[in-house]
Coordinates of C-alpha atoms and ligand atoms in Angstrom, one line a residue:
M1 CA 21.2 2.5 -30.0
S2 CA 20.2 1.5 -26.5
A3 CA 17.6 -1.0 -25.6
A4 CA 16.0 1.3 -23.1
C5 CA 12.4 0.7 -22.1
Y6 CA 10.3 3.9 -21.9
R7 CA 7.1 2.2 -20.9
D8 CA 5.9 2.0 -17.3
E9 CA 3.7 -0.7 -15.9
L10 CA 0.5 0.8 -14.8
V11 CA -1.8 0.5 -11.8
G12 CA -4.1 3.0 -10.2
L13 CA -7.3 4.0 -8.4
F14 CA -10.8 4.6 -9.6
G15 CA -13.1 6.8 -7.5
Y16 CA -15.3 9.9 -7.3
P17 CA -14.5 12.0 -5.4
V18 CA -10.9 10.8 -5.4
D19 CA -8.7 13.9 -5.3
E20 CA -7.9 13.6 -1.6
N21 CA -7.2 9.9 -1.5
P22 CA -3.5 9.4 -0.5
T23 CA -3.0 5.8 -1.6
V24 CA -0.7 6.9 -4.4
V25 CA 1.8 8.2 -1.8
M26 CA 2.0 4.8 -0.1
I27 CA 2.1 2.6 -3.2
E28 CA 4.6 4.7 -5.2
A29 CA 6.9 4.8 -2.1
G30 CA 6.9 1.0 -2.4
F31 CA 7.7 1.1 -6.1
R32 CA 10.6 3.5 -5.5
E33 CA 12.0 1.5 -2.7
L34 CA 12.1 -1.7 -4.9
G35 CA 13.2 0.2 -8.0
L36 CA 10.2 -0.9 -9.9
K37 CA 9.2 0.8 -13.2
Y38 CA 5.6 1.1 -12.1
R39 CA 3.2 4.0 -11.8
Y40 CA 0.1 4.4 -9.7
I41 CA -2.4 6.8 -11.3
T42 CA -5.3 8.3 -9.3
M43 CA -8.2 8.6 -11.7
E44 CA -11.5 10.4 -11.3
V45 CA -14.1 7.9 -12.6
R46 CA -17.8 8.7 -12.4
S47 CA -20.4 6.0 -12.0
E48 CA -21.6 6.1 -15.6
N49 CA -18.1 5.4 -16.8
L50 CA -17.2 2.6 -14.4
E51 CA -17.9 -0.2 -16.9
T52 CA -15.7 1.4 -19.6
A53 CA -13.0 2.1 -17.0
V54 CA -12.9 -1.5 -15.9
K55 CA -12.7 -2.8 -19.5
S56 CA -10.0 -0.2 -20.2
L57 CA -7.7 -1.8 -17.7
K58 CA -7.3 -4.7 -20.2
A59 CA -7.1 -2.4 -23.3
L60 CA -4.4 -0.2 -21.7
G61 CA -2.4 -3.1 -20.3
F62 CA -2.9 -2.1 -16.7
K63 CA -1.8 -4.6 -14.1
G64 CA -4.8 -3.7 -12.0
A65 CA -6.4 -1.0 -9.9
N66 CA -7.9 -0.1 -6.6
C67 CA -11.6 0.8 -6.4
T68 CA -13.0 3.3 -3.9
I69 CA -16.3 5.2 -3.3
P70 CA -18.8 4.9 -4.9
H71 CA -17.7 1.9 -7.0
K72 CA -16.8 -0.9 -4.5
V73 CA -20.2 -2.6 -4.9
E74 CA -21.1 -1.7 -8.5
V75 CA -17.8 -2.9 -9.8
L76 CA -18.6 -6.6 -9.2
K77 CA -20.9 -6.5 -12.3
Y78 CA -18.0 -5.6 -14.6
L79 CA -15.4 -8.1 -13.5
D80 CA -14.6 -11.5 -15.1
H81 CA -13.9 -13.1 -11.7
V82 CA -14.7 -12.2 -8.1
A83 CA -13.0 -13.9 -5.1
P84 CA -15.4 -15.9 -2.9
D85 CA -14.9 -13.7 0.2
A86 CA -15.3 -10.5 -1.8
R87 CA -18.6 -11.9 -3.1
I88 CA -19.8 -12.6 0.5
I89 CA -18.7 -9.1 1.5
G90 CA -20.4 -7.8 -1.6
A91 CA -17.6 -5.4 -2.4
V92 CA -14.3 -5.3 -4.3
N93 CA -11.5 -2.8 -3.6
T94 CA -8.7 -4.3 -5.6
I95 CA -8.6 -5.5 -9.2
Y96 CA -5.8 -7.3 -10.9
V97 CA -5.5 -8.4 -14.5
K98 CA -4.1 -11.9 -15.3
D99 CA -4.0 -13.5 -18.8
G100 CA -6.3 -10.8 -20.1
E101 CA -9.0 -11.3 -17.5
T102 CA -10.0 -9.1 -14.5
Y103 CA -10.1 -10.5 -11.0
G104 CA -11.7 -8.7 -8.0
E105 CA -10.6 -9.0 -4.4
N106 CA -11.5 -7.3 -1.2
T107 CA -8.3 -6.6 0.7
D108 CA -9.8 -4.3 3.5
G109 CA -10.6 -7.2 5.9
K110 CA -7.5 -9.2 4.8
G111 CA -5.3 -6.2 5.6
F112 CA -6.9 -6.0 9.1
I113 CA -6.3 -9.7 9.6
L114 CA -2.7 -9.5 8.4
S115 CA -1.8 -6.7 10.8
M116 CA -3.1 -8.8 13.7
Q117 CA -1.6 -12.1 12.6
D118 CA 1.8 -10.3 12.0
A119 CA 1.7 -9.4 15.7
G120 CA 0.9 -12.9 16.8
V121 CA -2.8 -12.4 17.6
V122 CA -4.8 -15.7 17.4
L123 CA -8.2 -15.3 15.9
E124 CA -9.4 -18.9 16.0
G125 CA -12.1 -19.5 18.6
K126 CA -12.3 -15.8 19.7
K127 CA -15.3 -13.8 20.8
I128 CA -15.4 -10.6 18.9
V129 CA -17.5 -7.4 19.2
V130 CA -17.6 -5.1 16.2
L131 CA -18.9 -1.5 16.3
G132 CA -20.5 -0.6 13.0
A133 CA -22.1 -2.5 10.1
G134 CA -20.9 -0.5 7.0
G135 CA -18.4 -1.5 4.4
A136 CA -15.4 -1.8 6.7
A137 CA -17.3 -3.8 9.2
K138 CA -18.6 -6.2 6.5
A139 CA -15.1 -6.8 5.1
I140 CA -13.5 -7.3 8.5
T141 CA -16.2 -9.6 9.9
V142 CA -16.2 -11.9 6.8
E143 CA -12.4 -12.3 7.1
L144 CA -12.6 -12.9 10.9
A145 CA -15.3 -15.6 10.2
M146 CA -13.0 -17.2 7.6
A147 CA -10.1 -17.0 10.0
G148 CA -12.1 -19.2 12.5
A149 CA -13.6 -16.6 15.0
A150 CA -16.1 -18.3 17.2
H151 CA -18.7 -15.5 17.7
I152 CA -19.2 -12.0 16.3
M153 CA -21.5 -9.5 18.0
V154 CA -22.4 -6.6 15.7
I155 CA -23.3 -3.3 17.4
N156 CA -24.9 -0.7 15.2
R157 CA -27.4 2.2 15.3
D158 CA -29.2 1.3 12.2
V159 CA -31.2 -1.8 12.9
N160 CA -31.6 -2.9 9.2
R161 CA -27.9 -2.7 8.5
G162 CA -26.9 -4.4 11.7
T163 CA -29.4 -7.2 11.3
A164 CA -28.5 -7.8 7.7
L165 CA -24.8 -8.0 8.5
A166 CA -25.3 -10.6 11.3
A167 CA -27.7 -12.6 9.0
N168 CA -25.2 -12.6 6.1
L169 CA -22.4 -13.9 8.4
N170 CA -24.7 -16.7 9.8
D171 CA -25.9 -17.7 6.3
K172 CA -22.6 -17.5 4.4
T173 CA -19.8 -18.1 6.8
P174 CA -19.0 -20.6 9.6
V175 CA -19.2 -18.0 12.4
K176 CA -22.1 -17.5 14.8
A177 CA -23.2 -13.9 14.7
S178 CA -25.6 -11.8 16.6
Y179 CA -26.8 -8.2 16.5
T180 CA -27.4 -5.7 19.3
A181 CA -29.0 -2.3 18.6
W182 CA -26.7 0.6 19.7
K183 CA -29.2 2.8 21.6
R184 CA -27.3 3.6 24.7
T185 CA -23.8 3.3 26.2
Y186 CA -22.6 -0.2 25.2
Q187 CA -21.2 -2.4 27.8
L188 CA -18.8 -5.1 26.6
P189 CA -19.4 -8.7 27.7
S190 CA -16.5 -9.6 30.1
D191 CA -15.6 -12.6 28.0
T192 CA -14.9 -10.4 24.9
D193 CA -11.5 -11.2 23.4
I194 CA -11.4 -8.6 20.6
L195 CA -13.2 -5.3 20.1
V196 CA -13.2 -3.7 16.6
Q197 CA -14.2 0.0 16.1
A198 CA -15.4 0.0 12.5
T199 CA -17.5 3.2 12.4
N200 CA -16.4 6.6 11.0
I201 CA -16.1 8.0 14.6
G202 CA -12.7 9.6 15.2
L203 CA -11.8 10.2 11.5
Y204 CA -10.0 13.6 11.2
P205 CA -11.1 16.2 12.1
D206 CA -13.6 14.3 14.5
T207 CA -12.1 13.7 17.9
S208 CA -15.1 12.0 19.5
C209 CA -15.3 8.5 20.8
P210 CA -17.8 5.7 20.4
D211 CA -20.4 5.5 23.1
I212 CA -19.2 2.5 25.0
D213 CA -18.5 1.9 28.7
Y214 CA -14.7 2.1 28.7
D215 CA -14.5 0.5 32.1
S216 CA -15.8 -2.7 30.4
I217 CA -12.5 -2.9 28.4
L218 CA -10.4 -5.3 30.4
P219 CA -6.6 -5.6 30.5
G220 CA -5.4 -8.1 27.9
M221 CA -8.3 -7.5 25.5
V222 CA -7.3 -6.7 21.9
V223 CA -8.8 -3.5 20.7
C224 CA -8.6 -2.3 17.1
D225 CA -9.7 0.9 15.3
V226 CA -10.2 1.2 11.5
I227 CA -9.5 4.9 11.5
P228 CA -6.2 5.5 9.7
N229 CA -6.1 9.3 10.2
P230 CA -5.2 10.0 13.0
P231 CA -3.8 6.6 13.8
H232 CA -3.8 7.2 17.5
T233 CA -7.5 7.9 18.0
E234 CA -9.0 9.0 21.3
F235 CA -10.7 5.6 21.3
L236 CA -7.4 3.7 21.1
K237 CA -5.9 6.0 23.7
R238 CA -8.7 5.2 26.2
A239 CA -8.5 1.4 25.4
G240 CA -4.7 1.5 25.9
A241 CA -5.2 3.3 29.2
R242 CA -7.4 0.3 30.3
G243 CA -4.5 -2.1 29.6
A244 CA -5.8 -3.3 26.2
R245 CA -3.5 -4.3 23.3
T246 CA -4.3 -1.8 20.5
F247 CA -4.1 -1.9 16.7
D248 CA -4.6 1.2 14.6
G249 CA -6.2 1.7 11.2
L250 CA -2.9 2.8 9.6
G251 CA -1.6 -0.7 9.9
M252 CA -4.8 -2.1 8.4
L253 CA -4.6 0.4 5.5
V254 CA -0.9 -0.4 4.7
N255 CA -1.5 -4.2 4.9
Q256 CA -4.5 -4.0 2.5
G257 CA -2.1 -2.1 0.1
R258 CA 0.5 -4.7 0.6
I259 CA -1.8 -7.4 -0.8
G260 CA -2.6 -5.4 -3.9
F261 CA 1.1 -4.6 -4.3
K262 CA 2.0 -8.3 -4.4
L263 CA -0.9 -9.1 -6.8
W264 CA 0.2 -6.4 -9.2
T265 CA 4.0 -6.7 -9.0
G266 CA 4.6 -10.3 -7.8
M267 CA 6.9 -8.7 -5.1
E268 CA 6.6 -8.5 -1.4
A269 CA 5.7 -4.9 -0.5
P270 CA 8.2 -2.9 1.7
V271 CA 5.6 -2.4 4.4
E272 CA 7.5 -0.2 6.7
V273 CA 8.5 2.3 3.9
M274 CA 4.9 2.5 2.8
K275 CA 3.6 3.0 6.3
A276 CA 6.2 5.8 7.0
A277 CA 5.2 7.5 3.7
L278 CA 1.5 7.5 4.6
A279 CA 2.1 8.5 8.2
K280 CA 4.1 11.5 7.0
E281 CA 1.2 12.4 4.7
F282 CA -1.3 12.3 7.5
A283 CA 1.0 14.3 9.8
E284 CA 1.2 17.2 7.3
Ligands
NDP301 P1 -19.9 3.2 5.9 O1 -20.5 4.5 5.6 O2 -20.2 2.1 5.0 O3 -20.4 2.8 7.4 C1 -20.3 3.7 8.5 C2 -20.6 2.9 9.7 O4 -20.3 3.8 10.8 C3 -22.1 2.6 9.9 O5 -22.2 1.3 10.5 C4 -22.7 3.7 10.7 O6 -23.8 3.3 11.5 C5 -21.5 3.9 11.7 N1 -21.5 5.3 12.2 C6 -21.1 6.4 11.6 N2 -21.2 7.5 12.5 C7 -21.6 6.9 13.7 C8 -21.9 7.5 15.0 N3 -21.8 8.8 15.2 N4 -22.3 6.7 16.0 C9 -22.5 5.3 15.7 N5 -22.2 4.7 14.5 C10 -21.8 5.5 13.5 O7 -18.4 3.5 6.0 P2 -17.2 2.4 5.9 O8 -17.5 1.2 6.7 O9 -16.8 2.3 4.5 O10 -16.0 3.2 6.6 C11 -16.0 3.4 8.0 C12 -14.6 3.9 8.4 O11 -13.6 2.9 8.1 C13 -14.2 5.2 7.6 O12 -13.8 6.2 8.5 C14 -12.9 4.7 6.8 O13 -11.9 5.7 6.9 C15 -12.5 3.5 7.6 N6 -11.8 2.5 6.7 C16 -10.5 2.2 7.0 C17 -9.8 1.3 6.3 C18 -8.4 1.0 6.6 O14 -7.8 0.4 5.8 N7 -7.9 1.5 7.7 C19 -10.4 0.6 5.1 C20 -11.8 1.0 4.9 C21 -12.5 1.9 5.7 P3 -25.3 3.4 10.9 O15 -25.4 2.2 10.0 O16 -26.1 3.3 12.2 O17 -25.4 4.7 10.2

């Protein structure tokens, strides 16, 4: 008789719709690279079943799960613990189970920060302009505030959403935040250090660009896009042509996955392997 173990450690993804979410490709590439006996299962979970699904993580012995639309906000109600930054953001995208209890984290903004810090970008004391005020913008701005940014200017079409984000940052984080309504072509202040594109604009198959004055992007500015597919958006191409240092949404996506990977497995994620797996998926 051998002492073989036929059981896999389990993690996964809750969402609806979820069929086209490629996270499994990235995470399982990481498991294979490290020879881990782990599986990442993509699960269709409807809103009315979210509570049971979260509780089931414990019953089924899952190490954790990612959470995507429409559950990122609702899931907070069903977790035993929520990280302070995820509570300020108001959304959780990563759950891990420890000692029989569920913990919620938001790794979207942290992934964004990691991809910049890995490249040596200093965030402390910086003046930052963020286009958009949705889930991605919320996660990124809270983490930028926690990382010591001096000022965040939120630019958004919807006044209520834009105002609420700036107010939340001023109330709950150390950063100074303001809001400008996006009614016409936006001109960046010349002392902007970092510009973050956090709207849906440019997501495949859209090839349009945010309505900003591209001549106001100056050489040396750091310009980031959250769009992972395609990684080289028209926005980043235009910013690069102005001499900006650019960061794509694929790096952000892989780095947020890297944080979950470590929480679930205790191992450092093989980032380059995971990035290549995802980039191949997007290219097909
Ligand atoms: P939300 O729906 O929560 O927010 C969308 C935001 O985009 C809103 O601020 C909206 O403005 C703005 N917007 C959309 N279309 C336009 C337009 N034509 N002109 C101006 N503003 C526009 O989405 P999320 O924040 O969750 O996601 C945004 C993008 O971020 C997605 O494309 C997603 O793929 C990407 N993302 C990437 C991640 C990564 O790891 N790389 C992680 C998470 C998200 P308004 O309020 O005025 O409607």
